[in-house]
Coordinates of C-alpha atoms in Angstrom, one line a residue:
M1 CA 0.0 0.0 0.0
V2 CA 1.4 3.4 -0.9
A3 CA 1.5 5.9 1.9
T4 CA -1.7 7.8 2.4
P5 CA -2.0 11.5 3.4
A6 CA -1.4 12.1 7.1
K7 CA -1.9 15.3 9.1
L8 CA 0.7 16.4 11.6
P9 CA 0.6 19.3 14.1
P10 CA 2.8 22.3 13.1
S11 CA 5.3 21.6 15.9
S12 CA 6.2 17.9 16.3
I13 CA 8.8 15.4 17.3
G14 CA 9.5 12.0 15.8
F15 CA 11.7 8.9 16.5
S16 CA 13.2 7.1 13.5
F17 CA 14.5 3.6 14.1
S18 CA 17.2 2.0 11.9
P19 CA 17.5 -1.5 10.5
G20 CA 19.3 -4.0 12.7
G21 CA 18.4 -7.6 11.8
L22 CA 18.4 -9.8 14.9
L23 CA 19.4 -6.8 17.1
F24 CA 15.7 -6.1 17.3
P25 CA 15.7 -6.5 21.1
Y26 CA 17.9 -3.4 21.4
H27 CA 15.3 -1.4 19.6
L28 CA 12.6 -2.9 21.8
G29 CA 14.5 -1.9 24.9
V30 CA 14.9 1.6 23.7
I31 CA 11.3 2.0 22.8
T32 CA 10.2 0.5 26.2
G33 CA 12.6 2.8 28.1
L34 CA 11.3 5.9 26.2
S35 CA 7.7 4.9 26.8
E36 CA 8.2 4.2 30.6
L37 CA 9.9 7.6 31.0
G38 CA 7.1 9.4 29.3
R39 CA 8.8 10.3 26.1
L40 CA 6.5 8.3 23.8
P41 CA 3.0 9.6 24.2
D42 CA 0.6 8.6 21.4
S43 CA 1.1 12.0 19.8
T44 CA 4.8 11.2 19.1
H45 CA 5.5 10.2 15.5
L46 CA 7.3 6.9 14.9
A47 CA 9.1 5.5 11.8
G48 CA 11.1 2.4 11.3
S49 CA 12.9 0.3 8.7
S50 CA 13.4 -3.5 9.0
A51 CA 14.1 -4.3 12.7
G52 CA 13.1 -0.7 13.4
S53 CA 9.7 -1.2 11.7
I54 CA 9.1 -4.4 13.8
A55 CA 9.7 -2.4 17.0
V56 CA 7.7 0.6 16.0
A57 CA 4.7 -1.5 14.8
S58 CA 4.8 -3.7 17.9
H59 CA 4.8 -0.7 20.2
A60 CA 2.2 1.3 18.3
A61 CA -0.1 -1.8 18.2
K62 CA 0.1 -2.0 22.0
T63 CA 1.9 -5.4 21.9
P64 CA 3.4 -6.0 25.4
P65 CA 7.2 -5.8 25.3
A66 CA 7.6 -9.1 27.0
K67 CA 5.5 -10.7 24.2
A68 CA 7.5 -9.1 21.5
L69 CA 10.8 -10.2 23.2
E70 CA 9.5 -13.8 23.4
A71 CA 8.9 -13.7 19.7
A72 CA 12.6 -12.8 19.2
F73 CA 13.5 -15.8 21.5
R74 CA 11.4 -18.1 19.3
V75 CA 13.0 -17.0 16.1
C76 CA 16.5 -17.5 17.4
D77 CA 15.5 -20.9 18.8
V78 CA 14.1 -22.1 15.5
C79 CA 17.2 -20.9 13.6
E80 CA 19.4 -22.7 16.2
T81 CA 17.5 -26.0 16.3
E82 CA 16.0 -26.4 12.8
F83 CA 18.5 -24.5 10.6
G84 CA 21.8 -25.5 12.2
G85 CA 22.4 -22.1 13.8
K86 CA 21.9 -20.2 10.6
A87 CA 19.6 -17.3 10.2
V88 CA 20.5 -15.8 6.8
G89 CA 17.9 -16.6 4.2
K90 CA 15.4 -17.9 6.8
L91 CA 14.1 -14.8 8.6
L92 CA 11.1 -13.5 6.6
P93 CA 8.9 -16.6 6.9
L94 CA 9.7 -16.7 10.6
L95 CA 8.9 -13.0 10.9
K96 CA 5.5 -13.5 9.2
M97 CA 4.7 -16.4 11.6
E98 CA 5.6 -14.4 14.7
L99 CA 3.7 -11.3 13.6
E100 CA 0.6 -13.6 13.2
K101 CA 1.1 -14.7 16.8
T102 CA 1.9 -11.4 18.4
F103 CA -0.3 -8.8 16.7
S104 CA -3.8 -8.6 18.1
D105 CA -6.8 -8.8 15.7
E106 CA -7.2 -5.0 16.2
A107 CA -3.5 -4.1 15.8
H108 CA -4.1 -2.2 12.5
E109 CA -7.0 -0.3 14.0
I110 CA -5.0 0.7 17.1
I111 CA -2.3 2.1 14.9
N112 CA -4.7 3.9 12.5
E113 CA -6.4 5.6 15.4
R114 CA -3.1 6.7 17.1
E115 CA -2.7 10.5 17.1
G116 CA 0.9 10.3 16.0
V117 CA 2.0 9.0 12.6
V118 CA 3.4 5.4 12.4
A119 CA 5.4 5.1 9.2
L120 CA 7.0 1.8 8.0
A121 CA 9.6 2.3 5.3
H122 CA 10.6 0.2 2.3
R123 CA 11.8 0.8 -1.3
E124 CA 9.8 0.0 -4.3
L125 CA 12.0 -0.8 -7.4
F126 CA 9.2 -1.6 -9.8
P127 CA 6.9 -0.3 -11.2
N128 CA 8.3 2.9 -9.7
N129 CA 11.7 3.4 -8.2
R130 CA 10.8 5.3 -5.0
P131 CA 10.9 5.3 -1.2
V132 CA 7.6 4.4 0.4
L133 CA 6.4 5.2 3.9
T134 CA 3.2 3.3 4.7
T135 CA 1.1 5.0 7.3
Q136 CA -2.4 3.4 7.0
F137 CA -3.4 -0.2 7.2
D138 CA -6.8 -1.5 6.1
T139 CA -6.4 -4.9 7.7
R140 CA -4.1 -6.7 10.1
D141 CA -2.7 -8.5 7.1
D142 CA -1.9 -5.1 5.5
L143 CA 0.1 -4.3 8.7
R144 CA 2.0 -7.6 8.6
E145 CA 2.8 -7.1 4.9
A146 CA 4.1 -3.6 5.5
V147 CA 6.4 -4.9 8.2
C148 CA 7.6 -7.7 5.9
D149 CA 8.1 -5.2 3.0
S150 CA 10.3 -3.1 5.3
S151 CA 12.3 -6.2 6.4
M152 CA 13.3 -7.6 3.0
F153 CA 17.0 -7.2 3.0
P154 CA 18.5 -8.9 -0.1
F155 CA 19.9 -12.4 0.4
F156 CA 19.5 -12.0 4.2
S157 CA 15.8 -12.1 4.9
T158 CA 15.2 -14.7 2.2
P159 CA 17.5 -16.4 -0.3
F160 CA 16.3 -13.9 -2.9
P161 CA 17.4 -10.3 -3.8
V162 CA 13.9 -8.8 -3.8
R163 CA 10.4 -9.4 -2.6
L164 CA 7.6 -9.7 -5.2
K165 CA 4.3 -8.4 -4.0
Y166 CA 1.1 -9.1 -6.0
N167 CA -1.6 -6.6 -5.3
E168 CA -5.2 -7.2 -6.3
G169 CA -6.0 -5.7 -9.7
E170 CA -2.4 -5.3 -10.7
R171 CA -1.1 -7.4 -13.6
L172 CA 2.6 -7.3 -12.6
P173 CA 4.1 -7.6 -9.1
R174 CA 5.7 -4.8 -7.2
V175 CA 9.4 -5.3 -6.6
I176 CA 10.3 -4.4 -3.0
V177 CA 13.5 -4.2 -0.9
D178 CA 14.3 -3.3 2.7
G179 CA 13.7 0.1 4.2
F180 CA 17.5 0.5 4.5
F181 CA 17.5 1.5 0.8
S182 CA 14.7 4.1 1.2
V183 CA 17.0 6.9 2.4
P184 CA 20.5 8.2 1.6
R185 CA 23.6 6.6 3.2
E186 CA 24.0 9.2 5.9
R187 CA 20.7 8.1 7.4
Y188 CA 21.7 4.4 7.7
G189 CA 18.2 3.3 7.0
C190 CA 16.5 5.6 9.5
P191 CA 13.3 6.8 7.7
D192 CA 12.9 10.4 6.7
F193 CA 9.6 11.9 7.8
S194 CA 9.9 14.5 5.0
Q195 CA 9.1 11.7 2.5
L196 CA 5.5 11.5 3.9
N197 CA 2.8 12.7 1.6
F198 CA 1.1 15.2 4.1
D199 CA -2.1 17.0 3.5
C200 CA -1.7 20.7 2.8
V201 CA -3.1 23.1 5.3
D202 CA -4.3 26.3 3.7
K203 CA -2.5 29.4 4.9
G204 CA -3.6 32.3 2.6
D205 CA -2.3 31.7 -0.9
E206 CA 0.3 29.3 0.3
C207 CA 0.1 25.5 0.9
Y208 CA 1.8 24.8 4.2
I209 CA 3.0 21.3 4.9
P210 CA 3.3 20.6 8.7
P211 CA 6.8 19.2 9.3
V212 CA 8.2 16.8 11.9
E213 CA 10.4 19.6 13.3
R214 CA 12.8 17.3 15.2
T215 CA 13.8 13.7 14.5
I216 CA 15.6 11.5 17.0
T217 CA 17.5 8.7 15.2
V218 CA 17.8 5.4 17.0
A219 CA 20.4 2.9 15.7
C220 CA 21.5 -0.6 16.9
F221 CA 25.0 0.3 15.9
P222 CA 27.0 3.4 17.1
H223 CA 26.0 6.5 15.0
E224 CA 29.6 7.6 14.6
T225 CA 30.9 4.1 13.6
V226 CA 28.4 3.6 10.8
G227 CA 28.4 7.2 9.6
L228 CA 24.8 8.0 10.7
S229 CA 25.3 11.7 10.5
A230 CA 21.8 12.9 9.6
S231 CA 21.1 14.1 13.2
E232 CA 22.8 16.1 15.9
K233 CA 24.4 14.4 18.9
H234 CA 21.6 15.3 21.2
D235 CA 19.1 13.7 18.7
Q236 CA 20.8 10.3 18.7
I237 CA 20.3 7.1 20.6
S238 CA 22.6 4.2 20.0
P239 CA 25.4 2.2 21.8
E240 CA 28.4 4.3 22.6
P241 CA 31.4 3.6 20.3
D242 CA 34.2 1.5 21.7
Y243 CA 37.2 3.7 20.7
D244 CA 39.6 1.2 22.1
N245 CA 38.3 -1.7 20.1
P246 CA 35.9 -0.4 17.3
V247 CA 36.5 -3.5 15.1
G248 CA 35.7 -5.9 17.9
Q249 CA 32.6 -4.0 18.9
M250 CA 31.3 -3.9 15.3
G251 CA 32.2 -7.6 14.8
S252 CA 30.2 -8.5 18.0
L253 CA 27.2 -6.4 17.0
F254 CA 27.2 -7.7 13.4
R255 CA 27.2 -11.3 14.8
Y256 CA 24.2 -10.4 17.0
A257 CA 22.5 -8.9 13.9
T258 CA 23.0 -11.9 11.6
A259 CA 23.1 -15.0 13.7
P260 CA 20.8 -16.5 16.4
S261 CA 21.7 -15.5 20.0
S262 CA 20.9 -17.1 23.3
R263 CA 18.1 -16.0 25.4
K264 CA 20.5 -14.4 27.9
E265 CA 22.2 -12.4 25.1
L266 CA 18.9 -11.2 23.7
E267 CA 17.9 -10.1 27.2
E268 CA 21.2 -8.2 27.5
L269 CA 20.5 -6.4 24.2
Y270 CA 17.1 -5.4 25.4
E271 CA 18.5 -4.1 28.7
K272 CA 21.3 -2.2 26.8
G273 CA 18.6 -0.5 24.7
F274 CA 16.6 0.4 27.8
V275 CA 19.7 1.9 29.5
D276 CA 20.7 3.9 26.4
A277 CA 17.1 5.3 26.3
E278 CA 17.4 6.2 30.0
K279 CA 20.6 8.0 29.4
W280 CA 19.1 10.0 26.5
C281 CA 16.1 10.9 28.6
Y282 CA 18.3 12.2 31.4
E283 CA 20.5 14.2 29.1
E284 CA 17.3 15.5 27.3
E285 CA 15.9 16.7 30.6
L286 CA 19.1 18.6 31.4
R287 CA 19.0 20.1 27.9
E288 CA 15.4 21.2 28.3
K289 CA 16.2 22.8 31.6
E290 CA 19.1 24.7 30.1
L291 CA 17.0 25.8 27.2
L292 CA 14.2 27.0 29.5
S293 CA 16.7 28.9 31.7
K294 CA 18.1 30.6 28.6
W295 CA 14.6 31.5 27.4
L296 CA 13.7 32.9 30.8
D297 CA 16.9 34.9 30.9
E298 CA 16.1 36.3 27.4
Q299 CA 12.6 37.2 28.5
R300 CA 14.0 39.0 31.6
Q301 CA 16.4 41.0 29.5
K302 CA 13.7 41.9 27.1
G303 CA 11.4 43.0 29.9
E304 CA 14.2 45.2 31.4
M305 CA 14.9 46.7 28.0
E306 CA 11.2 47.6 27.6
E307 CA 11.0 49.1 31.0
A308 CA 14.1 51.2 30.3
I309 CA 12.6 52.5 27.1
K310 CA 9.4 53.4 28.9
R311 CA 11.4 55.4 31.5
G312 CA 13.4 57.0 28.7
D313 CA 16.7 55.8 30.2
L314 CA 18.1 54.9 26.7
F315 CA 17.6 58.4 25.3

């Protein structure tokens, strides 16, 4: 389904979640931490690619985090016991099965009724080469398909380079790949809210498109290490880079992303995401206090200036 028009308030914030393969529990920990600390009200806009889309859709559909984490356990268990410890090429069918188990019958309705936008990214290669952000879901199956579209990484999710999607009434299939390919390299797969097809709000003779004024990018890999430079430092959530052993850190994270992990390792990834979310929330609170203090000081100085002008002290 092509993204349908969605309205946003003029001033808004969004969280954009990157791909990450089987690092999904990290995203789940981040999103749980943000939610528990009051940073993800239903008015907050969410977007995700691949593993990020799974986390975003699960949260927005009110799936309990423990239930979503159990689904990750089951996927890794199946890869370990039935596929000889291999995950590459096996993941999309397992994902579809777990989405069937974890999404409630009303999941799509819950997301559609949410005040904030929920956008799941993929790239369509045919019939049009374009990024797609899906924001409306007619059925629960539509929601599952959107998550799977977003999670089609070539030769990783399945043995094939693309996903062929046959829509009713269309003679030829749509050719789809992972949301990682929907944005420029500097975003590392974090969806860009500006790609949404928003309704225009009339403002005189102009057509004003309400923006997401601030986007926080969330990545399973360190922003600096993977070159995710599309956001400022205070708008980033990810593991801190290991400057002493960057190669070892990336090797470990890449293994987690591409191979099944133990239940203990997955729980540790979840906890790491939660802790990184807590850290960001703490720093954000300090930043907000600093900005408020600066604004109050500016207002005080402005008031003193106005009083001085009234008294004629400046003339």
